[in-house]
Structure formats: structure tokens, C-alpha cells
Short mmCIF file of C-alpha atoms and ligand atoms in Angstrom, two decimals:
data_model
loop_
_atom_site.label_atom_id
_atom_site.label_comp_id
_atom_site.label_asym_id
_atom_site.label_seq_id
_atom_site.Cartn_x
_atom_site.Cartn_y
_atom_site.Cartn_z
CA MET A 855 10.85 20.93 -50.13
CA ASP A 856 9.69 18.18 -48.13
CA SER A 857 5.95 17.12 -47.91
CA GLN A 858 7.49 16.40 -44.05
CA SER A 859 7.65 18.94 -42.76
CA ALA A 860 4.86 21.22 -43.88
CA LYS A 861 2.23 19.45 -41.55
CA PRO A 862 2.63 20.40 -37.57
CA PRO A 863 4.78 19.06 -35.22
CA VAL A 864 3.29 16.03 -33.07
CA ALA A 865 2.02 16.60 -29.78
CA LYS A 866 4.71 14.58 -27.65
CA GLY A 867 2.29 13.60 -25.22
CA ARG A 868 3.26 10.92 -22.44
CA VAL A 869 2.35 9.64 -18.79
CA TYR A 870 4.48 8.12 -15.89
CA LEU A 871 2.65 5.96 -13.10
CA VAL A 872 3.42 7.03 -10.03
CA GLY A 873 4.31 5.45 -6.70
CA ALA A 874 3.28 8.14 -4.43
CA GLY A 875 5.01 5.96 -0.91
CA PRO A 876 2.56 5.40 2.29
CA GLY A 877 1.88 9.30 3.02
CA ASP A 878 5.26 10.63 4.55
CA PRO A 879 6.61 12.83 1.89
CA GLU A 880 9.82 12.51 2.49
CA LEU A 881 9.05 8.86 1.46
CA LEU A 882 8.74 9.96 -2.14
CA THR A 883 11.17 9.74 -4.47
CA VAL A 884 12.92 12.68 -5.68
CA LYS A 885 11.80 12.35 -9.12
CA ALA A 886 8.25 11.78 -8.26
CA GLN A 887 8.72 14.95 -6.40
CA ARG A 888 10.18 16.51 -9.70
CA LEU A 889 7.68 14.89 -11.71
CA LEU A 890 4.75 16.87 -9.22
CA ALA A 891 7.01 20.59 -9.61
CA HIS A 892 6.45 19.74 -13.56
CA SER A 893 3.53 17.88 -14.98
CA ASP A 894 0.54 19.20 -17.04
CA VAL A 895 -2.34 17.07 -14.98
CA ILE A 896 -2.18 14.46 -11.44
CA LEU A 897 -4.82 12.38 -11.40
CA HIS A 898 -4.78 10.91 -8.10
CA ASP A 899 -5.87 8.21 -5.14
CA ASP A 900 -7.14 8.91 -2.75
CA LEU A 901 -4.49 7.50 -0.11
CA VAL A 902 -1.98 10.09 -1.62
CA PRO A 903 -2.80 12.89 1.51
CA PRO A 904 -2.46 17.10 1.04
CA ALA A 905 1.00 16.86 1.99
CA ILE A 906 2.59 15.09 -1.73
CA LEU A 907 -0.60 16.63 -3.21
CA ALA A 908 1.08 20.35 -2.73
CA LEU A 909 3.67 20.17 -4.56
CA ALA A 910 2.48 20.00 -7.47
CA GLY A 911 3.43 22.72 -8.97
CA PRO A 912 1.17 25.94 -10.18
CA GLN A 913 0.06 24.75 -13.72
CA ALA A 914 -0.45 21.67 -12.60
CA GLU A 915 -4.47 20.85 -13.20
CA VAL A 916 -4.28 18.04 -9.23
CA ILE A 917 -8.13 16.32 -10.43
CA SER A 918 -8.90 13.30 -7.29
CA VAL A 919 -9.99 10.43 -9.43
CA GLY A 920 -10.02 7.71 -5.62
CA LYS A 921 -12.11 5.25 -5.86
CA ARG A 922 -12.06 3.98 -2.02
CA PHE A 923 -13.94 1.52 -1.25
CA GLY A 924 -17.86 1.74 -1.08
CA ALA A 925 -17.39 5.12 -2.28
CA GLU A 926 -18.39 6.88 -5.28
CA GLY A 927 -14.96 8.01 -8.40
CA ALA A 928 -14.01 7.60 -11.55
CA THR A 929 -14.14 4.92 -13.33
CA GLN A 930 -11.54 3.25 -15.00
CA PRO A 931 -12.63 3.82 -18.12
CA GLU A 932 -12.97 7.42 -16.96
CA ILE A 933 -9.55 7.46 -15.17
CA ASN A 934 -8.61 5.66 -18.43
CA ALA A 935 -9.51 8.02 -20.89
CA ARG A 936 -8.53 11.45 -19.50
CA MET A 937 -5.91 10.03 -19.35
CA ILE A 938 -4.65 9.30 -23.59
CA GLU A 939 -6.87 12.40 -23.67
CA SER A 940 -4.24 15.03 -21.86
CA ALA A 941 -1.55 12.26 -23.73
CA ARG A 942 -2.20 12.71 -26.90
CA ARG A 943 -3.46 17.15 -26.07
CA GLY A 944 0.67 16.86 -25.71
CA LEU A 945 -0.10 17.48 -21.83
CA GLU A 946 2.83 15.30 -19.42
CA VAL A 947 0.28 13.23 -17.06
CA ILE A 948 0.97 11.78 -13.85
CA ARG A 949 -1.39 9.19 -12.50
CA LEU A 950 -0.39 9.35 -8.76
CA LYS A 951 -0.89 6.53 -7.53
CA GLY A 952 -0.44 4.92 -2.51
CA GLY A 953 2.63 2.78 -1.99
CA ASP A 954 3.72 1.66 -5.55
CA PRO A 955 1.84 1.59 -8.83
CA GLY A 956 2.71 -1.79 -9.99
CA ILE A 957 0.72 -3.47 -5.59
CA PHE A 958 -2.84 -3.46 -5.83
CA GLY A 959 -2.71 0.19 -8.49
CA ARG A 960 -4.83 -1.93 -11.35
CA LEU A 961 -1.45 -0.66 -12.94
CA ALA A 962 -1.87 -4.02 -15.58
CA GLU A 963 -5.06 -2.60 -16.19
CA GLU A 964 -3.30 1.15 -16.95
CA ILE A 965 -0.80 0.54 -19.16
CA ASP A 966 -2.58 -2.27 -21.96
CA ALA A 967 -4.34 1.08 -22.28
CA LEU A 968 -2.05 3.05 -22.42
CA GLU A 969 0.25 1.23 -25.02
CA ALA A 970 -3.82 -0.21 -26.83
CA ALA A 971 -4.13 3.87 -27.04
CA GLY A 972 -0.36 4.23 -28.27
CA VAL A 973 0.44 7.02 -25.75
CA PRO A 974 4.18 6.61 -24.69
CA PHE A 975 4.12 6.16 -20.40
CA GLU A 976 6.86 5.44 -18.22
CA VAL A 977 6.72 3.46 -14.52
CA VAL A 978 8.64 5.65 -11.08
CA PRO A 979 7.68 2.79 -8.37
CA GLY A 980 7.22 4.05 -5.03
CA ILE A 981 7.04 2.59 -1.65
CA THR A 982 4.78 0.08 -1.02
CA ALA A 983 2.67 -0.11 2.34
CA GLY A 984 4.35 -3.33 3.06
CA ILE A 985 7.24 -2.36 3.38
CA ALA A 986 6.71 0.62 5.35
CA ALA A 987 5.12 -0.84 8.16
CA ALA A 988 8.28 -3.01 9.01
CA ALA A 989 10.40 0.47 8.57
CA SER A 990 7.75 2.04 10.94
CA LEU A 991 8.52 -1.74 13.08
CA GLY A 992 11.98 -2.48 12.70
CA VAL A 993 11.81 -5.61 11.26
CA SER A 994 13.42 -7.16 8.45
CA LEU A 995 11.10 -9.12 5.60
CA THR A 996 13.41 -11.38 5.56
CA ASP A 997 15.42 -12.74 7.55
CA ARG A 998 18.52 -15.47 6.47
CA ARG A 999 17.57 -17.52 9.45
CA LYS A 1000 13.93 -17.87 10.24
CA ALA A 1001 12.37 -15.23 6.65
CA ALA A 1002 13.07 -17.23 3.71
CA ARG A 1003 10.49 -15.93 1.31
CA VAL A 1004 7.56 -13.29 1.17
CA VAL A 1005 4.68 -13.50 -0.04
CA VAL A 1006 2.74 -9.68 -0.64
CA ILE A 1007 -1.66 -10.89 -0.55
CA SER A 1008 -4.88 -9.05 -0.65
CA ASN A 1009 -7.30 -10.17 1.26
CA HIS A 1010 -10.07 -7.70 -0.19
CA GLN A 1011 -13.34 -8.97 0.19
CA ALA A 1012 -14.38 -8.75 -3.06
CA ARG A 1013 -12.58 -11.80 -4.10
CA ALA A 1014 -15.45 -13.24 -1.94
CA GLU A 1015 -17.69 -11.15 -3.49
CA GLN A 1016 -16.32 -11.54 -7.29
CA ASN A 1017 -17.03 -16.14 -6.07
CA ALA A 1018 -13.60 -16.16 -5.36
CA GLY A 1019 -13.90 -17.87 -2.48
CA GLY A 1020 -12.17 -15.45 -0.40
CA THR A 1021 -8.04 -15.67 -0.05
CA ASP A 1022 -6.59 -19.52 -0.83
CA TRP A 1023 -4.15 -19.33 1.27
CA ARG A 1024 -3.46 -23.17 1.23
CA GLY A 1025 0.54 -23.14 -0.74
CA LEU A 1026 1.75 -20.11 0.99
CA ILE A 1027 1.27 -21.09 5.07
CA ARG A 1028 5.24 -21.76 5.68
CA ASP A 1029 7.39 -21.64 8.81
CA ASP A 1030 9.47 -19.12 6.31
CA SER A 1031 6.95 -17.17 5.29
CA THR A 1032 6.27 -13.30 5.89
CA LEU A 1033 3.25 -12.21 5.09
CA VAL A 1034 1.96 -9.37 4.12
CA ILE A 1035 -1.58 -8.56 4.02
CA TYR A 1036 -3.52 -5.72 2.15
CA MET A 1037 -7.25 -5.37 2.81
CA PRO A 1038 -6.78 -6.88 5.77
CA GLY A 1039 -10.33 -5.91 6.95
CA HIS A 1040 -12.10 -6.39 10.39
CA ASP A 1041 -12.49 -9.83 10.47
CA PHE A 1042 -9.51 -11.28 12.07
CA ALA A 1043 -11.64 -14.29 13.68
CA SER A 1044 -12.62 -15.77 9.74
CA LEU A 1045 -9.06 -14.93 8.93
CA ARG A 1046 -7.75 -16.53 11.73
CA ASP A 1047 -9.17 -19.36 11.07
CA ASP A 1048 -8.51 -19.46 7.90
CA LEU A 1049 -5.00 -19.53 8.99
CA LEU A 1050 -4.71 -22.32 11.21
CA ALA A 1051 -7.04 -24.72 8.43
CA ALA A 1052 -3.98 -23.84 5.81
CA GLY A 1053 -1.40 -24.94 8.45
CA CYS A 1054 -0.35 -21.90 9.98
CA ALA A 1055 1.55 -22.50 13.59
CA PRO A 1056 -0.92 -20.89 16.15
CA ASP A 1057 2.10 -19.19 17.87
CA MET A 1058 3.21 -17.13 14.98
CA PRO A 1059 4.08 -14.12 15.16
CA ALA A 1060 1.40 -11.05 13.46
CA ALA A 1061 0.96 -6.96 13.34
CA ILE A 1062 -1.62 -4.86 12.37
CA VAL A 1063 -0.25 -1.22 10.69
CA SER A 1064 -2.46 1.74 9.87
CA ARG A 1065 -1.24 4.19 8.27
CA ALA A 1066 2.25 2.93 8.28
CA SER A 1067 4.17 6.02 8.14
CA ALA A 1068 2.24 9.15 8.47
CA PRO A 1069 1.87 11.33 11.91
CA ASP A 1070 -1.56 9.23 13.40
CA GLN A 1071 0.36 5.83 12.79
CA ARG A 1072 -0.93 3.01 14.90
CA TYR A 1073 0.74 -0.77 15.31
CA ARG A 1074 -0.90 -3.77 17.11
CA PHE A 1075 0.46 -6.81 17.57
CA ALA A 1076 -1.26 -10.47 18.07
CA ILE A 1077 -0.43 -14.31 17.73
CA VAL A 1078 -1.87 -15.85 14.40
CA GLY A 1079 -4.23 -18.19 17.39
CA GLU A 1080 -5.33 -14.96 19.29
CA LEU A 1081 -5.75 -12.57 15.46
CA ASP A 1082 -9.11 -11.85 16.87
CA LYS A 1083 -7.52 -10.05 19.45
CA LEU A 1084 -6.55 -7.76 17.50
CA PRO A 1085 -8.71 -4.39 17.62
CA ALA A 1086 -10.52 -2.86 14.06
CA MET A 1087 -8.20 -0.10 13.07
CA ASP A 1088 -8.14 2.67 11.07
CA SER A 1089 -7.73 2.02 7.20
CA PRO A 1090 -5.66 2.68 5.55
CA ALA A 1091 -3.83 -0.95 7.08
CA VAL A 1092 -1.36 -4.03 6.33
CA LEU A 1093 -1.18 -7.34 8.47
CA LEU A 1094 2.29 -8.92 8.40
CA ILE A 1095 2.76 -12.97 9.90
CA GLY A 1096 5.47 -13.91 9.95
CA ARG A 1097 8.31 -15.55 12.15
CA SER A 1098 10.36 -12.87 10.95
CA LEU A 1099 7.92 -10.50 13.45
CA ASP A 1100 9.60 -12.55 16.15
CA ARG A 1101 12.02 -9.74 17.96
CA ALA A 1102 9.24 -6.49 17.15
CA HIS A 1103 6.52 -9.03 19.71
CA GLN A 1104 9.56 -9.05 22.57
CA ARG A 1105 10.14 -5.31 22.11
CA ALA A 1106 6.01 -4.93 22.38
CA ASP A 1107 6.56 -7.36 25.12
CA SER A 1108 9.05 -5.00 27.09
CA SER A 1109 8.38 -2.60 26.82
CA ALA A 1110 4.35 -3.59 27.85
CA GLY A 1111 6.15 -5.20 31.09
CA ALA A 1112 7.83 -1.61 30.91
CA ALA A 1113 4.60 -0.25 30.86
CA LEU A 1114 2.37 -2.29 34.01
CA ALA A 1115 5.47 -1.64 36.45
CA LEU A 1116 5.17 2.48 35.42
CA ASP A 1117 1.95 1.60 36.48
CA GLU A 1118 2.50 0.15 39.76
CA ALA A 1119 4.52 2.21 40.78
CA GLU A 1120 2.47 4.85 40.03
CA LEU A 1121 -0.62 3.14 42.29
CA ILE A 1122 2.41 2.15 45.21
CA LEU A 1123 3.03 5.88 44.50
CA SER A 1124 -0.59 7.36 44.95
CA SER A 1125 -1.16 4.85 47.40
CA LEU A 1126 1.99 6.16 49.70
N1 SAH B 2235 -0.42 0.60 -3.78
C1 SAH B 2235 -0.19 1.09 -2.21
C2 SAH B 2235 -1.63 -0.70 -2.54
C3 SAH B 2235 -2.96 0.10 -2.98
S1 SAH B 2235 -4.27 -1.07 -1.98
C4 SAH B 2235 0.71 0.54 -2.23
O1 SAH B 2235 1.84 -0.34 -2.96
O2 SAH B 2235 1.18 -0.06 -0.95
C5 SAH B 2235 -4.99 -0.75 -0.43
C6 SAH B 2235 -4.07 -1.12 0.02
O3 SAH B 2235 -2.61 -1.03 0.56
C7 SAH B 2235 -4.88 -0.63 1.77
O4 SAH B 2235 -6.12 -1.41 2.04
C8 SAH B 2235 -3.99 -0.71 2.43
O5 SAH B 2235 -3.99 -2.22 2.65
C9 SAH B 2235 -2.57 -0.99 2.44
N2 SAH B 2235 -1.93 0.54 2.44
C10 SAH B 2235 -1.79 1.79 1.18
N3 SAH B 2235 -1.49 2.21 2.40
C11 SAH B 2235 -0.89 1.75 3.74
C12 SAH B 2235 -0.31 2.93 5.11
N4 SAH B 2235 0.23 3.77 5.04
N5 SAH B 2235 -0.20 1.60 5.57
C13 SAH B 2235 -1.08 0.58 5.46
N6 SAH B 2235 -1.04 0.41 4.59
C14 SAH B 2235 -1.67 0.63 3.41
#
């Protein structure tokens, strides 16, 4: 008799590192939805809205490990330990992150930890915030007439705190680039100065999109030379900069014109 067969079966746990998309449940992948319905443990960020967590099956243990800037939350080693421990118990685990897990989502650190522990994993991509924001604005991030490249970058304040000297824009500013800036912060006057100092044209179009794809999504436009005129927007928000936004700016200008015309019409009516 084969001595191997006497051993208990090895538990087949697995971790899925899943993108939940920007917020609208309709922008989840079919695969993410299927995994949510079947998994045993769901460890999620606080960017993931309740409407998406509601797709978890009744068997699932749903655990928030959110750690928004300044807020309490599980540490990265605690999250790693939880994923590994659950998978080793033979459970199917979802690590659910807003947007795409590989865009400012600490995916690389989690993959390293899972590989080191010998836990099988799979990455399931999601629609990242910058892509959703462009779609909301009705713009294309590349445009063969004026936008040959897309730069995805974070302007996180922590970079300055880590003595990295803030975001280094040199080499990134080109007239044919679209910048997609995550965690743009609220200090748009400093950002304007940094971008202009790096050679950005003052008339370069910009747009900030808050809560892209959510029912309370909002957006505002400015040019880089007047970036400080952008209002503080609810978090999360992403900032897009580039000639690819020309058309969206034109649309905003013409609808602002239409709104003005309406105001004037109302004024005339009310003065009659
Ligand atoms: N993995 C995520 C990004 C996580 S970093 C993704 O791919 O989208 C968090 C930052 O993402 C936020 O500070 C904000 O800049 C951006 N963000 C996430 N969701 C957003 C949304 N619905 N609308 C606008 N920005 C969003």
C-alpha cells in the first residue's frame, strides 16, 4: 500500500487579489462577482462600497482591513498573515481592493508575502479610478492626434514626508502626455507651481474627478496655470491633465455658457 495515501489530504487554499473597480457595482468584472459569491473570506479596503460587499455569499466572512490615510486599520503584515493563515486552513480568500489591485494597491508586497509562504494566488484586474474618471468625462486618455502616452502617478503627501522631496515631475511633462494623478491632495497651488516649474504649459487642460462612477460623482475643470482655482473635492479624487481633455473643456465651457444664458433668461423673465 502506498504510504502517501495514509496522509490527510492537503488543504487547497488560495488567495485571489481582486480589483473591485471604482465603485459602481456594474463596473465589477464577472469574475470578481463570481468569486465574491463563492469565497470563504473577504478582506477588503474601505474604498470598496457596501453595494459590492453585498454580493458576498452568505458563507463569507467579510472583514474590513481598510487603512485610509490617518485612519486606524490593519497593518500590512497583519493583512498578509490573515491571508496566509486562512489559505492554509484550505479556505478561498479574496483580497478585495478598490480599482485595480496593481495600481497604488500594495499588490507587489502581498504577492511577495504569498510567494514566500508558498500560498497559491491569482490576480484579478479591475477598472482603475483614472480610467473610470476619463470615461465619466467622455475623454480618451490617448489620442493619436495629441496624446501619445499616459503617465499614472501618485502625488501622495507621504512622499514628501519620506524625504523623497515630493513628486519629481521632471521628464514626465510633455505636451503629448496625459497625466493621471492619484491622491492629488488639496494643495493645488503648490501642484500648479511644481508643474509649471517642470515645464508644463499654463494653458494645459486639467480636470479633477471626485468619486468617479459613484452616484455622487463630481468633476471640475481648470487649466494648469489656474489649478489653485479648483475647489477641494471629496475624497477619493483623481486629477487628469493633458491635451486629451481639450474636448471635455470645450463641452464644459459651452454648457457653462448655456447655464449663463439660462440665468440671463430667468433674469429677464423675472424683471418683466
Ligand atoms: N487601486 C486603486 C487606487 C488606490 S489609491 C485604483 O486602481 O483605482 C487611492 C486613490 O485612488 C485615491 O486617493 C484616489 O486618488 C483614487 N481613487 C480611487 N477610487 C476613486 C474614485 N472612485 N474616484 C476618483 N478617484 C479614486
